């Protein structure tokens, strides 16, 4: 049930990992003069930073760790509100909570990303940041969200975990806000089982993020830094084996995206004229990662029937990503009741969580189905469709099945 990178794990990954294992040195830190130290993590950071056009890159252990590190480094904390879409992976919200801040849920629009109009309505005196989640491989309305963030002096944090390699108007997603976070878990564009990365142009933020991710140390330490540690940090360090896999995966990214684009446009072309069908609005079709092809049926009933016949679920019923299905958030089940950010003495706002609180989002998700292209994931509702290795015959066959199913259900 994985992302596209999974389908192309091969000799290149094997070679990279073998190099590291044979050298025998697995930590991200080492002396340049040590021939065993192959600095794969450092290479990964610089290759991605360079290609995506960002001054600073920091590899971490997961997308969740990247988000927590990013927001901690940006100074988000107790009493702050962060506006988050109601349709996203749980980590967009849990990361806010682990910064002791409060996620405020906002609607998504026909692009299934943050609805800028609702974002404006959700701004209060406590709002510190907007978390722009580039859902399902395509960008938020970056232009509008950036304008809102600037007008209200809010930080724009980009959760780019589902859109590594995507772009908006020719520029890489994750490089528009104060900081962008990526994930390399198995469902994402490229993967090493787990892993994460953040990008920022802000040198100070990078320094704080680095310190946070490694017990307060300054970037690229080579030894002990007693007396110099700026903050109390975590250990979210990536190791050399993970970076070795990711380097090989990253070098396949362009080819992978190109291939996914042709699969997706092939599929889309064949179902374009299906009666009763609409496509998700893409804020930037050119910059699409082509994870999925999202369609809307005319109503919930039809969508349920179509999904069932395809062996899939509508987005409203898919297990993850929908606030209505997140009991741990709806009831704010923090591991220690005293760390409930809503109950913090610093919090003066009135955020609350209820099923059905985002009617626009609910109406959209109950009519929507994800056809898999790059990401085959039941939890995303994309169990029907194709994958990176599908032949053009398979694309034709699946498109035909889809057309027939919709015709039967209308
Ligand atoms: C996957 C994902 C994350 C978290 O990434 P992990 O590497 O699993 O921690 C965060 N946000 C979104 C939108 C995601 O899809």
PDB file of N, CA, C and O in Angstrom, residues 260-271 293 395-396 399:
ATOM      1  N   UNK A 260       4.774   9.312 -13.799  1.00  0.00           N
ATOM      2  CA  UNK A 260       3.469   9.426 -13.134  1.00  0.00           C
ATOM      3  C   UNK A 260       2.564  10.390 -13.894  1.00  0.00           C
ATOM      4  O   UNK A 260       1.363  10.171 -14.017  1.00  0.00           O
ATOM      5  N   UNK A 261       3.154  11.463 -14.401  1.00  0.00           N
ATOM      6  CA  UNK A 261       2.361  12.433 -15.169  1.00  0.00           C
ATOM      7  C   UNK A 261       1.747  11.777 -16.392  1.00  0.00           C
ATOM      8  O   UNK A 261       0.585  12.009 -16.719  1.00  0.00           O
ATOM      9  N   UNK A 262       2.521  10.943 -17.061  1.00  0.00           N
ATOM     10  CA  UNK A 262       1.966  10.340 -18.263  1.00  0.00           C
ATOM     11  C   UNK A 262       0.902   9.301 -17.902  1.00  0.00           C
ATOM     12  O   UNK A 262      -0.120   9.207 -18.576  1.00  0.00           O
ATOM     13  N   UNK A 263       1.100   8.568 -16.799  1.00  0.00           N
ATOM     14  CA  UNK A 263       0.061   7.630 -16.360  1.00  0.00           C
ATOM     15  C   UNK A 263      -1.230   8.373 -16.025  1.00  0.00           C
ATOM     16  O   UNK A 263      -2.322   7.987 -16.437  1.00  0.00           O
ATOM     17  N   UNK A 264      -1.070   9.462 -15.275  1.00  0.00           N
ATOM     18  CA  UNK A 264      -2.254  10.183 -14.825  1.00  0.00           C
ATOM     19  C   UNK A 264      -2.989  10.830 -15.990  1.00  0.00           C
ATOM     20  O   UNK A 264      -4.214  10.753 -16.073  1.00  0.00           O
ATOM     21  N   UNK A 265      -2.242  11.451 -16.897  1.00  0.00           N
ATOM     22  CA  UNK A 265      -2.942  12.112 -17.996  1.00  0.00           C
ATOM     23  C   UNK A 265      -3.590  11.072 -18.901  1.00  0.00           C
ATOM     24  O   UNK A 265      -4.689  11.302 -19.429  1.00  0.00           O
ATOM     25  N   UNK A 266      -2.966   9.897 -19.047  1.00  0.00           N
ATOM     26  CA  UNK A 266      -3.576   8.815 -19.819  1.00  0.00           C
ATOM     27  C   UNK A 266      -4.902   8.385 -19.218  1.00  0.00           C
ATOM     28  O   UNK A 266      -5.910   8.254 -19.920  1.00  0.00           O
ATOM     29  N   UNK A 267      -4.906   8.204 -17.911  1.00  0.00           N
ATOM     30  CA  UNK A 267      -6.130   7.791 -17.213  1.00  0.00           C
ATOM     31  C   UNK A 267      -7.194   8.871 -17.320  1.00  0.00           C
ATOM     32  O   UNK A 267      -8.359   8.622 -17.661  1.00  0.00           O
ATOM     33  N   UNK A 268      -6.779  10.091 -17.060  1.00  0.00           N
ATOM     34  CA  UNK A 268      -7.725  11.213 -17.020  1.00  0.00           C
ATOM     35  C   UNK A 268      -8.382  11.426 -18.378  1.00  0.00           C
ATOM     36  O   UNK A 268      -9.596  11.649 -18.470  1.00  0.00           O
ATOM     37  N   UNK A 269      -7.565  11.351 -19.407  1.00  0.00           N
ATOM     38  CA  UNK A 269      -8.074  11.515 -20.773  1.00  0.00           C
ATOM     39  C   UNK A 269      -9.225  10.542 -21.050  1.00  0.00           C
ATOM     40  O   UNK A 269     -10.240  10.905 -21.633  1.00  0.00           O
ATOM     41  N   UNK A 270      -9.039   9.310 -20.591  1.00  0.00           N
ATOM     42  CA  UNK A 270     -10.021   8.275 -20.914  1.00  0.00           C
ATOM     43  C   UNK A 270     -11.306   8.368 -20.110  1.00  0.00           C
ATOM     44  O   UNK A 270     -12.310   7.773 -20.498  1.00  0.00           O
ATOM     45  N   UNK A 271     -11.285   9.058 -18.982  1.00  0.00           N
ATOM     46  CA  UNK A 271     -12.534   9.154 -18.204  1.00  0.00           C
ATOM     47  C   UNK A 271     -13.097  10.576 -18.217  1.00  0.00           C
ATOM     48  O   UNK A 271     -14.115  10.853 -17.612  1.00  0.00           O
ATOM     49  N   UNK A 293      -5.660  10.518  -8.706  1.00  0.00           N
ATOM     50  CA  UNK A 293      -6.579  11.264  -9.558  1.00  0.00           C
ATOM     51  C   UNK A 293      -7.881  11.337  -8.769  1.00  0.00           C
ATOM     52  O   UNK A 293      -8.535  10.315  -8.544  1.00  0.00           O
ATOM     53  N   UNK A 395      -3.689   0.670 -17.575  1.00  0.00           N
ATOM     54  CA  UNK A 395      -4.345   1.973 -17.457  1.00  0.00           C
ATOM     55  C   UNK A 395      -5.651   1.954 -18.248  1.00  0.00           C
ATOM     56  O   UNK A 395      -6.711   2.350 -17.734  1.00  0.00           O
ATOM     57  N   UNK A 396      -5.597   1.456 -19.474  1.00  0.00           N
ATOM     58  CA  UNK A 396      -6.805   1.396 -20.318  1.00  0.00           C
ATOM     59  C   UNK A 396      -7.885   0.550 -19.654  1.00  0.00           C
ATOM     60  O   UNK A 396      -9.051   0.911 -19.620  1.00  0.00           O
ATOM     61  N   UNK A 399      -9.345   2.234 -16.567  1.00  0.00           N
ATOM     62  CA  UNK A 399     -10.170   3.391 -16.943  1.00  0.00           C
ATOM     63  C   UNK A 399     -11.519   2.916 -17.461  1.00  0.00           C
ATOM     64  O   UNK A 399     -12.567   3.495 -17.138  1.00  0.00           O
TER      65      UNK A 399
END
